[in-house]
PDB file of C-alpha atoms (C1' of nucleotides) in Angstrom:
ATOM      1  CA  UNK A   1      -5.355 -13.302 -16.329  1.00  0.00           C
ATOM      2  CA  UNK A   2      -7.895 -13.476 -13.824  1.00  0.00           C
ATOM      3  CA  UNK A   3      -6.089 -12.919 -10.218  1.00  0.00           C
ATOM      4  CA  UNK A   4      -8.047 -11.259  -6.754  1.00  0.00           C
ATOM      5  CA  UNK A   5      -9.530  -8.055  -8.567  1.00  0.00           C
ATOM      6  CA  UNK A   6     -11.157  -9.936 -11.572  1.00  0.00           C
ATOM      7  CA  UNK A   7     -12.712 -12.663  -8.798  1.00  0.00           C
ATOM      8  CA  UNK A   8     -13.917  -9.766  -7.008  1.00  0.00           C
ATOM      9  CA  UNK A   9     -15.732  -8.773  -9.978  1.00  0.00           C
ATOM     10  CA  UNK A  10     -17.124 -11.896 -10.893  1.00  0.00           C
ATOM     11  CA  UNK A  11     -18.140 -12.301  -7.144  1.00  0.00           C
ATOM     12  CA  UNK A  12     -20.219  -8.093  -7.005  1.00  0.00           C
ATOM     13  CA  UNK A  13     -21.663  -8.901 -10.847  1.00  0.00           C
ATOM     14  CA  UNK A  14     -22.679 -12.797 -10.033  1.00  0.00           C
ATOM     15  CA  UNK A  15     -24.295 -11.681  -6.697  1.00  0.00           C
ATOM     16  CA  UNK A  16     -26.697  -9.754  -7.980  1.00  0.00           C
ATOM     17  CA  UNK A  17     -27.239 -12.244 -11.210  1.00  0.00           C
ATOM     18  CA  UNK A  18     -27.316 -15.525  -9.321  1.00  0.00           C
ATOM     19  CA  UNK A  19     -28.642 -15.524  -5.324  1.00  0.00           C
ATOM     20  CA  UNK A  20     -31.634 -17.178  -4.360  1.00  0.00           C
ATOM     21  CA  UNK A  21     -31.670 -19.653  -7.772  1.00  0.00           C
ATOM     22  CA  UNK A  22     -32.045 -23.115  -7.891  1.00  0.00           C
ATOM     23  CA  UNK A  23     -29.702 -24.832 -10.205  1.00  0.00           C
ATOM     24  CA  UNK A  24     -32.014 -27.518 -12.386  1.00  0.00           C
ATOM     25  CA  UNK A  25     -29.268 -29.164 -14.836  1.00  0.00           C
ATOM     26  CA  UNK A  26     -25.988 -29.020 -14.791  1.00  0.00           C
ATOM     27  CA  UNK A  27     -23.610 -30.608 -17.891  1.00  0.00           C
ATOM     28  CA  UNK A  28     -20.314 -31.162 -18.544  1.00  0.00           C
ATOM     29  CA  UNK A  29     -18.456 -30.584 -21.285  1.00  0.00           C
ATOM     30  CA  UNK A  30     -15.127 -31.436 -20.028  1.00  0.00           C
ATOM     31  CA  UNK A  31     -15.148 -34.308 -17.259  1.00  0.00           C
ATOM     32  CA  UNK A  32     -11.437 -32.602 -15.699  1.00  0.00           C
ATOM     33  CA  UNK A  33     -13.928 -29.321 -15.380  1.00  0.00           C
ATOM     34  CA  UNK A  34     -15.318 -30.455 -12.713  1.00  0.00           C
ATOM     35  CA  UNK A  35     -14.671 -32.096  -9.710  1.00  0.00           C
ATOM     36  CA  UNK A  36     -17.555 -33.703  -7.775  1.00  0.00           C
ATOM     37  CA  UNK A  37     -21.291 -35.314  -8.377  1.00  0.00           C
ATOM     38  CA  UNK A  38     -23.361 -33.557 -10.110  1.00  0.00           C
ATOM     39  CA  UNK A  39     -26.289 -34.779  -7.874  1.00  0.00           C
ATOM     40  CA  UNK A  40     -24.721 -33.018  -4.768  1.00  0.00           C
ATOM     41  CA  UNK A  41     -25.981 -29.168  -6.560  1.00  0.00           C
ATOM     42  CA  UNK A  42     -28.897 -30.204  -8.464  1.00  0.00           C
ATOM     43  CA  UNK A  43     -32.024 -28.899  -6.896  1.00  0.00           C
ATOM     44  CA  UNK A  44     -30.200 -25.968  -4.960  1.00  0.00           C
ATOM     45  CA  UNK A  45     -30.221 -22.729  -4.200  1.00  0.00           C
ATOM     46  CA  UNK A  46     -27.634 -19.944  -4.571  1.00  0.00           C
ATOM     47  CA  UNK A  47     -27.198 -18.274  -0.616  1.00  0.00           C
ATOM     48  CA  UNK A  48     -24.026 -16.636  -0.175  1.00  0.00           C
ATOM     49  CA  UNK A  49     -21.193 -16.163  -3.462  1.00  0.00           C
ATOM     50  CA  UNK A  50     -18.025 -15.682  -1.331  1.00  0.00           C
ATOM     51  CA  UNK A  51     -14.279 -15.102  -2.412  1.00  0.00           C
ATOM     52  CA  UNK A  52     -10.815 -16.038  -0.927  1.00  0.00           C
ATOM     53  CA  UNK A  53      -8.006 -14.542  -2.619  1.00  0.00           C
ATOM     54  CA  UNK A  54      -8.511 -16.698  -6.276  1.00  0.00           C
ATOM     55  CA  UNK A  55     -10.963 -19.042  -5.883  1.00  0.00           C
ATOM     56  CA  UNK A  56     -14.392 -17.997  -5.602  1.00  0.00           C
ATOM     57  CA  UNK A  57     -16.483 -19.377  -3.385  1.00  0.00           C
ATOM     58  CA  UNK A  58     -20.650 -20.517  -4.531  1.00  0.00           C
ATOM     59  CA  UNK A  59     -22.164 -21.455  -1.135  1.00  0.00           C
ATOM     60  CA  UNK A  60     -24.954 -23.489  -1.470  1.00  0.00           C
ATOM     61  CA  UNK A  61     -28.143 -23.451   0.837  1.00  0.00           C
ATOM     62  CA  UNK A  62     -27.210 -27.102   1.824  1.00  0.00           C
ATOM     63  CA  UNK A  63     -23.989 -25.860   2.995  1.00  0.00           C
ATOM     64  CA  UNK A  64     -22.040 -27.378   0.071  1.00  0.00           C
ATOM     65  CA  UNK A  65     -19.727 -24.824  -1.971  1.00  0.00           C
ATOM     66  CA  UNK A  66     -18.791 -24.927  -5.270  1.00  0.00           C
ATOM     67  CA  UNK A  67     -15.694 -23.272  -5.313  1.00  0.00           C
ATOM     68  CA  UNK A  68     -13.906 -22.717  -8.915  1.00  0.00           C
ATOM     69  CA  UNK A  69     -10.367 -21.718  -9.496  1.00  0.00           C
ATOM     70  CA  UNK A  70     -10.428 -19.582 -13.467  1.00  0.00           C
ATOM     71  CA  UNK A  71      -6.574 -20.447 -13.038  1.00  0.00           C
ATOM     72  CA  UNK A  72      -4.893 -18.658 -16.179  1.00  0.00           C
ATOM     73  CA  UNK A  73      -7.935 -18.800 -19.175  1.00  0.00           C
ATOM     74  CA  UNK A  74     -11.518 -19.232 -16.825  1.00  0.00           C
ATOM     75  CA  UNK A  75     -14.491 -17.037 -17.122  1.00  0.00           C
ATOM     76  CA  UNK A  76     -17.324 -17.144 -16.009  1.00  0.00           C
ATOM     77  CA  UNK A  77     -20.599 -15.795 -18.321  1.00  0.00           C
ATOM     78  CA  UNK A  78     -24.470 -15.418 -17.099  1.00  0.00           C
ATOM     79  CA  UNK A  79     -26.311 -15.390 -19.841  1.00  0.00           C
ATOM     80  CA  UNK A  80     -30.407 -14.355 -18.884  1.00  0.00           C
ATOM     81  CA  UNK A  81     -32.150 -11.603 -19.286  1.00  0.00           C
ATOM     82  CA  UNK A  82     -29.120  -9.732 -18.890  1.00  0.00           C
ATOM     83  CA  UNK A  83     -25.772 -11.103 -19.772  1.00  0.00           C
ATOM     84  CA  UNK A  84     -22.903 -10.384 -17.688  1.00  0.00           C
ATOM     85  CA  UNK A  85     -19.007 -12.107 -18.261  1.00  0.00           C
ATOM     86  CA  UNK A  86     -16.028 -11.706 -16.788  1.00  0.00           C
ATOM     87  CA  UNK A  87     -12.100 -13.452 -16.194  1.00  0.00           C
ATOM     88  CA  UNK A  88     -10.558 -14.218 -18.480  1.00  0.00           C
ATOM     89  CA  UNK A  89     -10.826 -11.683 -22.009  1.00  0.00           C
ATOM     90  CA  UNK A  90     -11.692 -12.801 -25.648  1.00  0.00           C
ATOM     91  CA  UNK A  91     -14.452 -13.516 -28.526  1.00  0.00           C
ATOM     92  CA  UNK A  92     -16.652 -15.404 -26.378  1.00  0.00           C
ATOM     93  CA  UNK A  93     -17.640 -12.157 -23.556  1.00  0.00           C
ATOM     94  CA  UNK A  94     -19.518 -11.311 -26.971  1.00  0.00           C
ATOM     95  CA  UNK A  95     -19.982 -14.270 -28.648  1.00  0.00           C
ATOM     96  CA  UNK A  96     -22.997 -17.473 -29.042  1.00  0.00           C
ATOM     97  CA  UNK A  97     -22.977 -19.529 -25.476  1.00  0.00           C
ATOM     98  CA  UNK A  98     -22.210 -22.274 -25.300  1.00  0.00           C
ATOM     99  CA  UNK A  99     -18.445 -21.838 -27.043  1.00  0.00           C
ATOM    100  CA  UNK A 100     -15.910 -24.530 -27.701  1.00  0.00           C
ATOM    101  CA  UNK A 101     -14.454 -23.458 -24.913  1.00  0.00           C
ATOM    102  CA  UNK A 102     -17.812 -23.836 -21.918  1.00  0.00           C
ATOM    103  CA  UNK A 103     -16.382 -26.683 -19.943  1.00  0.00           C
ATOM    104  CA  UNK A 104     -19.357 -26.451 -17.408  1.00  0.00           C
ATOM    105  CA  UNK A 105     -22.965 -25.286 -18.024  1.00  0.00           C
ATOM    106  CA  UNK A 106     -25.484 -24.302 -15.314  1.00  0.00           C
ATOM    107  CA  UNK A 107     -29.248 -23.760 -15.564  1.00  0.00           C
ATOM    108  CA  UNK A 108     -31.662 -22.534 -13.217  1.00  0.00           C
ATOM    109  CA  UNK A 109     -34.934 -22.971 -12.898  1.00  0.00           C
ATOM    110  CA  UNK A 110     -35.595 -19.129 -14.601  1.00  0.00           C
ATOM    111  CA  UNK A 111     -34.168 -20.287 -17.435  1.00  0.00           C
ATOM    112  CA  UNK A 112     -31.197 -18.322 -17.432  1.00  0.00           C
ATOM    113  CA  UNK A 113     -27.965 -20.044 -17.791  1.00  0.00           C
ATOM    114  CA  UNK A 114     -24.469 -19.872 -16.063  1.00  0.00           C
ATOM    115  CA  UNK A 115     -21.652 -20.788 -18.081  1.00  0.00           C
ATOM    116  CA  UNK A 116     -17.520 -21.753 -16.917  1.00  0.00           C
ATOM    117  CA  UNK A 117     -15.247 -21.732 -19.931  1.00  0.00           C
ATOM    118  CA  UNK A 118     -11.627 -22.557 -20.122  1.00  0.00           C
ATOM    119  CA  UNK A 119      -9.600 -22.672 -23.116  1.00  0.00           C
ATOM    120  CA  UNK A 120      -6.661 -24.357 -21.852  1.00  0.00           C
ATOM    121  CA  UNK A 121      -8.044 -26.532 -19.064  1.00  0.00           C
ATOM    122  CA  UNK A 122      -6.301 -26.211 -15.693  1.00  0.00           C
ATOM    123  CA  UNK A 123      -9.115 -23.981 -14.313  1.00  0.00           C
ATOM    124  CA  UNK A 124     -12.023 -26.139 -12.361  1.00  0.00           C
ATOM    125  CA  UNK A 125     -15.361 -26.035 -10.671  1.00  0.00           C
ATOM    126  CA  UNK A 126     -14.955 -27.639  -7.585  1.00  0.00           C
ATOM    127  CA  UNK A 127     -17.842 -29.167  -5.117  1.00  0.00           C
ATOM    128  CA  UNK A 128     -17.263 -28.940  -1.155  1.00  0.00           C
ATOM    129  CA  UNK A 129     -19.581 -31.212   0.604  1.00  0.00           C
ATOM    130  CA  UNK A 130     -20.714 -29.997   4.380  1.00  0.00           C
ATOM    131  CA  UNK A 131     -17.320 -29.794   6.313  1.00  0.00           C
ATOM    132  CA  UNK A 132     -14.729 -31.000   3.333  1.00  0.00           C
ATOM    133  CA  UNK A 133     -11.701 -28.566   2.855  1.00  0.00           C
ATOM    134  CA  UNK A 134      -9.223 -27.825   0.652  1.00  0.00           C
ATOM    135  CA  UNK A 135      -5.357 -28.142   0.084  1.00  0.00           C
ATOM    136  CA  UNK A 136      -5.047 -24.437  -2.076  1.00  0.00           C
ATOM    137  CA  UNK A 137      -7.854 -23.195   0.959  1.00  0.00           C
ATOM    138  CA  UNK A 138      -5.993 -24.200   3.246  1.00  0.00           C
ATOM    139  CA  UNK A 139      -2.160 -22.923   2.657  1.00  0.00           C
ATOM    140  CA  UNK A 140      -3.799 -19.424   1.267  1.00  0.00           C
ATOM    141  CA  UNK A 141      -2.448 -16.483   3.143  1.00  0.00           C
ATOM    142  CA  UNK A 142      -3.938 -13.084   3.974  1.00  0.00           C
ATOM    143  CA  UNK A 143      -6.506 -11.206   2.024  1.00  0.00           C
ATOM    144  CA  UNK A 144      -4.101  -7.935   0.957  1.00  0.00           C
ATOM    145  CA  UNK A 145      -6.524  -5.767   3.199  1.00  0.00           C
ATOM    146  CA  UNK A 146      -6.338  -8.018   6.216  1.00  0.00           C
ATOM    147  CA  UNK A 147      -2.804  -8.206   6.393  1.00  0.00           C
ATOM    148  CA  UNK A 148       0.262  -5.394   8.682  1.00  0.00           C
ATOM    149  CA  UNK A 149       2.486  -4.122   7.020  1.00  0.00           C
ATOM    150  CA  UNK A 150       4.399  -5.737   9.843  1.00  0.00           C
ATOM    151  CA  UNK A 151       2.333  -9.464   9.365  1.00  0.00           C
ATOM    152  CA  UNK A 152       3.439  -9.410   5.456  1.00  0.00           C
ATOM    153  CA  UNK A 153       7.666  -8.600   6.460  1.00  0.00           C
ATOM    154  CA  UNK A 154       7.163 -11.259   8.424  1.00  0.00           C
ATOM    155  CA  UNK A 155       5.105 -13.694   6.046  1.00  0.00           C
ATOM    156  CA  UNK A 156       8.056 -13.095   3.938  1.00  0.00           C
ATOM    157  CA  UNK A 157      10.394 -13.329   5.395  1.00  0.00           C
ATOM    158  CA  UNK A 158       9.390 -16.934   4.800  1.00  0.00           C
ATOM    159  CA  UNK A 159      11.149 -17.178   1.433  1.00  0.00           C
ATOM    160  CA  UNK A 160      14.095 -14.820   2.165  1.00  0.00           C
ATOM    161  CA  UNK A 161      16.180 -17.179   0.186  1.00  0.00           C
ATOM    162  CA  UNK A 162      14.120 -16.214  -3.744  1.00  0.00           C
ATOM    163  CA  UNK A 163      13.333 -13.375  -5.153  1.00  0.00           C
ATOM    164  CA  UNK A 164      10.424 -10.795  -3.999  1.00  0.00           C
ATOM    165  CA  UNK A 165       8.474 -10.977  -7.286  1.00  0.00           C
ATOM    166  CA  UNK A 166       8.458 -14.833  -6.762  1.00  0.00           C
ATOM    167  CA  UNK A 167       7.291 -14.391  -2.908  1.00  0.00           C
ATOM    168  CA  UNK A 168       4.471 -12.200  -3.679  1.00  0.00           C
ATOM    169  CA  UNK A 169       3.430 -15.161  -6.000  1.00  0.00           C
ATOM    170  CA  UNK A 170       3.080 -17.104  -3.727  1.00  0.00           C
ATOM    171  CA  UNK A 171      -0.306 -17.661  -2.220  1.00  0.00           C
ATOM    172  CA  UNK A 172       0.353 -19.159   1.123  1.00  0.00           C
ATOM    173  CA  UNK A 173       2.531 -15.436   1.583  1.00  0.00           C
ATOM    174  CA  UNK A 174      -0.321 -13.631   0.328  1.00  0.00           C
ATOM    175  CA  UNK A 175      -3.633 -14.568  -1.094  1.00  0.00           C
ATOM    176  CA  UNK A 176      -4.460 -13.564  -5.039  1.00  0.00           C
ATOM    177  CA  UNK A 177      -0.833 -11.618  -6.337  1.00  0.00           C
ATOM    178  CA  UNK A 178      -0.824 -13.033  -9.700  1.00  0.00           C
ATOM    179  CA  UNK A 179       1.880 -11.448 -12.408  1.00  0.00           C
ATOM    180  CA  UNK A 180      -0.746  -8.285 -13.230  1.00  0.00           C
ATOM    181  CA  UNK A 181      -0.599  -7.239  -9.717  1.00  0.00           C
ATOM    182  CA  UNK A 182       3.100  -8.162  -8.580  1.00  0.00           C
ATOM    183  CA  UNK A 183       4.656  -6.609 -11.438  1.00  0.00           C
ATOM    184  CA  UNK A 184       2.053  -3.002 -10.437  1.00  0.00           C
ATOM    185  CA  UNK A 185       2.628  -3.626  -6.904  1.00  0.00           C
ATOM    186  CA  UNK A 186       6.893  -3.500  -7.266  1.00  0.00           C
ATOM    187  CA  UNK A 187       6.324  -0.803  -9.140  1.00  0.00           C
ATOM    188  CA  UNK A 188       4.688   1.180  -7.453  1.00  0.00           C
ATOM    189  CA  UNK A 189       7.269   0.795  -4.072  1.00  0.00           C
ATOM    190  CA  UNK A 190       9.648   1.351  -6.454  1.00  0.00           C
ATOM    191  CA  UNK A 191      11.443  -2.506  -5.635  1.00  0.00           C
ATOM    192  CA  UNK A 192      13.683  -4.382  -8.245  1.00  0.00           C
ATOM    193  CA  UNK A 193      10.985  -7.892  -8.916  1.00  0.00           C
ATOM    194  CA  UNK A 194      14.921  -9.891  -9.161  1.00  0.00           C
ATOM    195  CA  UNK A 195      15.877  -8.513  -5.945  1.00  0.00           C
ATOM    196  CA  UNK A 196      16.188 -11.251  -2.635  1.00  0.00           C
ATOM    197  CA  UNK A 197      13.400 -10.819  -0.264  1.00  0.00           C
ATOM    198  CA  UNK A 198      16.819 -10.924   2.447  1.00  0.00           C
ATOM    199  CA  UNK A 199      17.184  -7.790   1.503  1.00  0.00           C
ATOM    200  CA  UNK A 200      13.916  -6.007   1.594  1.00  0.00           C
ATOM    201  CA  UNK A 201      13.951  -3.561   3.988  1.00  0.00           C
ATOM    202  CA  UNK A 202      10.542  -3.338   6.470  1.00  0.00           C
ATOM    203  CA  UNK A 203      10.173  -0.208   4.954  1.00  0.00           C
ATOM    204  CA  UNK A 204       9.930  -1.320   1.231  1.00  0.00           C
ATOM    205  CA  UNK A 205       7.651  -3.836   2.348  1.00  0.00           C
ATOM    206  CA  UNK A 206       5.190  -1.673   3.357  1.00  0.00           C
ATOM    207  CA  UNK A 207       5.526  -0.060   0.243  1.00  0.00           C
ATOM    208  CA  UNK A 208       5.217  -2.413  -1.672  1.00  0.00           C
ATOM    209  CA  UNK A 209       1.656  -3.728   0.287  1.00  0.00           C
ATOM    210  CA  UNK A 210       0.661  -0.315  -0.215  1.00  0.00           C
ATOM    211  CA  UNK A 211       0.859  -0.877  -4.121  1.00  0.00           C
ATOM    212  CA  UNK A 212      -0.234  -3.711  -4.374  1.00  0.00           C
ATOM    213  CA  UNK A 213      -3.591  -3.234  -2.217  1.00  0.00           C
ATOM    214  CA  UNK A 214      -4.019   0.513  -4.585  1.00  0.00           C
ATOM    215  CA  UNK A 215      -3.420  -1.202  -7.925  1.00  0.00           C
ATOM    216  CA  UNK A 216      -5.960  -3.274  -6.822  1.00  0.00           C
ATOM    217  CA  UNK A 217      -8.366  -0.623  -5.975  1.00  0.00           C
ATOM    218  CA  UNK A 218      -7.909   0.910  -9.255  1.00  0.00           C
ATOM    219  CA  UNK A 219      -8.660  -2.493 -11.397  1.00  0.00           C
ATOM    220  CA  UNK A 220     -11.831  -3.339  -8.796  1.00  0.00           C
ATOM    221  CA  UNK A 221     -13.162   0.309  -8.980  1.00  0.00           C
ATOM    222  CA  UNK A 222     -13.121   0.234 -13.020  1.00  0.00           C
ATOM    223  CA  UNK A 223     -14.243  -3.475 -13.029  1.00  0.00           C
ATOM    224  CA  UNK A 224     -11.630  -5.920 -13.824  1.00  0.00           C
ATOM    225  CA  UNK A 225     -11.554  -7.382 -16.776  1.00  0.00           C
ATOM    226  CA  UNK A 226     -15.818  -7.716 -17.442  1.00  0.00           C
ATOM    227  CA  UNK A 227     -17.727  -7.558 -20.741  1.00  0.00           C
ATOM    228  CA  UNK A 228     -17.974  -4.026 -19.631  1.00  0.00           C
ATOM    229  CA  UNK A 229     -14.389  -3.150 -20.466  1.00  0.00           C
ATOM    230  CA  UNK A 230     -14.074  -5.625 -23.610  1.00  0.00           C
ATOM    231  CA  UNK A 231     -16.815  -3.439 -25.844  1.00  0.00           C
ATOM    232  CA  UNK A 232     -16.524   0.165 -25.270  1.00  0.00           C
ATOM    233  CA  UNK A 233     -19.749   1.852 -26.873  1.00  0.00           C
ATOM    234  CA  UNK A 234     -17.839   2.699 -30.322  1.00  0.00           C
ATOM    235  CA  UNK A 235     -17.680  -1.369 -30.427  1.00  0.00           C
ATOM    236  CA  UNK A 236     -14.664  -1.288 -30.297  1.00  0.00           C
ATOM    237  CA  UNK A 237     -12.851  -3.463 -27.751  1.00  0.00           C
ATOM    238  CA  UNK A 238     -11.069  -2.006 -25.148  1.00  0.00           C
ATOM    239  CA  UNK A 239      -8.875  -2.970 -23.128  1.00  0.00           C
ATOM    240  CA  UNK A 240      -9.052  -2.711 -18.901  1.00  0.00           C
ATOM    241  CA  UNK A 241      -4.764  -2.572 -18.211  1.00  0.00           C
ATOM    242  CA  UNK A 242      -5.572   0.828 -19.962  1.00  0.00           C
ATOM    243  CA  UNK A 243      -6.832   2.166 -16.791  1.00  0.00           C
ATOM    244  CA  UNK A 244      -4.615   1.401 -13.966  1.00  0.00           C
ATOM    245  CA  UNK A 245      -1.745  -0.866 -15.716  1.00  0.00           C
ATOM    246  CA  UNK A 246       1.830   1.127 -14.797  1.00  0.00           C
ATOM    247  CA  UNK A 247       4.181  -1.292 -16.135  1.00  0.00           C
ATOM    248  CA  UNK A 248       2.473  -4.440 -17.410  1.00  0.00           C
ATOM    249  CA  UNK A 249       2.417  -5.078 -20.859  1.00  0.00           C
ATOM    250  CA  UNK A 250       4.043  -1.491 -21.529  1.00  0.00           C
ATOM    251  CA  UNK A 251       7.152  -2.626 -22.466  1.00  0.00           C
ATOM    252  CA  UNK A 252       8.990   0.353 -24.464  1.00  0.00           C
ATOM    253  CA  UNK A 253       7.149   2.772 -23.520  1.00  0.00           C
ATOM    254  CA  UNK A 254       8.122   5.810 -20.385  1.00  0.00           C
ATOM    255  CA  UNK A 255       8.547   4.973 -16.765  1.00  0.00           C
ATOM    256  CA  UNK A 256       5.674   7.458 -15.938  1.00  0.00           C
ATOM    257  CA  UNK A 257       8.002   8.202 -13.001  1.00  0.00           C
ATOM    258  CA  UNK A 258      11.108   8.836 -14.256  1.00  0.00           C
ATOM    259  CA  UNK A 259      10.887   8.929 -18.012  1.00  0.00           C
ATOM    260  CA  UNK A 260      12.531   6.200 -19.144  1.00  0.00           C
ATOM    261  CA  UNK A 261      11.879   2.638 -21.144  1.00  0.00           C
ATOM    262  CA  UNK A 262       9.558  -0.077 -19.462  1.00  0.00           C
ATOM    263  CA  UNK A 263      11.387  -3.334 -20.150  1.00  0.00           C
ATOM    264  CA  UNK A 264      10.599  -6.840 -20.399  1.00  0.00           C
ATOM    265  CA  UNK A 265      12.583  -9.499 -19.211  1.00  0.00           C
ATOM    266  CA  UNK A 266      12.154 -12.854 -16.626  1.00  0.00           C
ATOM    267  CA  UNK A 267      11.926 -13.527 -12.972  1.00  0.00           C
ATOM    268  CA  UNK A 268      10.394 -16.675 -11.627  1.00  0.00           C
ATOM    269  CA  UNK A 269      10.052 -17.652 -14.516  1.00  0.00           C
ATOM    270  CA  UNK A 270       7.388 -15.467 -15.710  1.00  0.00           C
ATOM    271  CA  UNK A 271       7.423 -11.877 -17.648  1.00  0.00           C
ATOM    272  CA  UNK A 272       8.546  -9.103 -15.544  1.00  0.00           C
ATOM    273  CA  UNK A 273       7.719  -6.238 -16.822  1.00  0.00           C
ATOM    274  CA  UNK A 274       9.704  -3.222 -14.939  1.00  0.00           C
ATOM    275  CA  UNK A 275      11.844   0.411 -14.942  1.00  0.00           C
ATOM    276  CA  UNK A 276      14.909  -1.139 -14.496  1.00  0.00           C
ATOM    277  CA  UNK A 277      15.878   3.211 -13.932  1.00  0.00           C
ATOM    278  CA  UNK A 278      13.902   3.790 -10.725  1.00  0.00           C
ATOM    279  CA  UNK A 279      13.102   0.161  -9.667  1.00  0.00           C
ATOM    280  CA  UNK A 280      16.078  -0.146  -7.199  1.00  0.00           C
TER     281      UNK A 280
ATOM    282  C1'  DC B   1      12.867 -27.358   3.761  1.00  0.00           C
ATOM    283  C1'  DT B   2      13.627 -24.186   0.224  1.00  0.00           C
ATOM    284  C1'  DA B   3      14.162 -23.104  -4.841  1.00  0.00           C
ATOM    285  C1'  DG B   4      13.818 -24.160  -9.892  1.00  0.00           C
ATOM    286  C1'  DG B   5      12.340 -26.028 -13.657  1.00  0.00           C
ATOM    287  C1'  DA B   6       9.523 -28.809 -15.694  1.00  0.00           C
ATOM    288  C1'  DT B   7       4.141 -29.376 -16.264  1.00  0.00           C
ATOM    289  C1'  DC B   8      -0.579 -29.772 -17.381  1.00  0.00           C
ATOM    290  C1'  DC B   9      -3.478 -27.472 -22.350  1.00  0.00           C
ATOM    291  C1'  DT B  10      -5.287 -24.595 -26.519  1.00  0.00           C
ATOM    292  C1'  DG B  11      -4.643 -21.062 -28.688  1.00  0.00           C
ATOM    293  C1'  DT B  12      -2.518 -16.866 -30.886  1.00  0.00           C
ATOM    294  C1'  DC B  13       1.636 -14.634 -32.812  1.00  0.00           C
ATOM    295  C1'  DA B  14       6.089 -13.820 -34.951  1.00  0.00           C
ATOM    296  C1'  DG B  15       9.475 -15.132 -37.411  1.00  0.00           C
ATOM    297  C1'  DC B  16      10.456 -17.544 -41.676  1.00  0.00           C
TER     298       DC B  16
ATOM    299  C1'  DT C   1      -0.493 -18.020 -46.879  1.00  0.00           C
ATOM    300  C1'  DG C   2       1.388 -22.028 -43.864  1.00  0.00           C
ATOM    301  C1'  DC C   3       4.850 -24.396 -40.715  1.00  0.00           C
ATOM    302  C1'  DT C   4       7.509 -23.731 -36.521  1.00  0.00           C
ATOM    303  C1'  DG C   5       8.341 -22.354 -31.996  1.00  0.00           C
ATOM    304  C1'  DA C   6       7.844 -19.586 -28.004  1.00  0.00           C
ATOM    305  C1'  DC C   7       5.059 -17.556 -25.052  1.00  0.00           C
ATOM    306  C1'  DA C   8       0.327 -17.378 -21.956  1.00  0.00           C
ATOM    307  C1'  DG C   9      -2.312 -13.717 -16.591  1.00  0.00           C
ATOM    308  C1'  DG C  10      -1.872 -20.080 -12.337  1.00  0.00           C
ATOM    309  C1'  DA C  11      -0.432 -24.024  -9.314  1.00  0.00           C
ATOM    310  C1'  DT C  12       1.603 -28.011  -8.350  1.00  0.00           C
ATOM    311  C1'  DC C  13       4.789 -31.514  -8.651  1.00  0.00           C
ATOM    312  C1'  DC C  14       9.887 -33.275  -8.897  1.00  0.00           C
ATOM    313  C1'  DT C  15      14.379 -32.469  -8.584  1.00  0.00           C
ATOM    314  C1'  DA C  16      18.760 -30.981  -6.297  1.00  0.00           C
TER     315       DA C  16
END
DNA sequence: CTAGGATCCTGTCAGC
DNA sequence: TGCTGACAGGATCCTA
């Protein structure tokens, strides 16, 4: 689940909690979840928490970077005087840490911990040494706010034979869009997900970019998928999607624009939610 | 080169 | 209840 807004939520939350903290221990529970040498990060202090697309970039005081990619089911949980959790929403947001899904644990000098949990083991923490590049980061397209409508249209056209949904999921076309914001952006632009890129107009591409930005801005504003949305004041489980989603996971519900029924189908090999009446 | 499908791994849920 | 198969919010690898 973690897409750009969720990673941005993590970036903001962690910035307040781990800046200036020194890592004194790293425990690796699953070898494939930690790429690099533990000795490269022990003793180092966190100087900045950044983000590029869906990648979180934890910068260390010697110039190295801890790159975290949550993929499908990753989550980061900080436990100290305060607790912060964001990423793939599960009971681990509120449960005992570490859990059976904990793959990498970082202990700080003040006794607090940061846990990287990931039930499907697709995600990872990777040490980038000074000057070391990463293939994913190198290929990454522009952030949705750093690209003009015209540039976005040009980037899309590099994938003109495929569906518009597959094109915006391509991280080299635009950074940070995943299945949720692809469906939401296409709904906002009233463009059908299975349309071929070659048949999408310059104007529609502009609306699509605005739709993606709008959905992401709303999600960031409400705190993405995080502890604050997971448990409501009355103790029941909340759903952050309710706070901004118009089509995602709304199968069978009424389209807010035309009143027709939201359907679920398959596009680009992914579950796709859309309104067949007003998305053309 | 592009496009589409299989694949990594674990958990959950629907249907029988 | 227990089993089985489908599917899950990502990205890469392989094939055509």
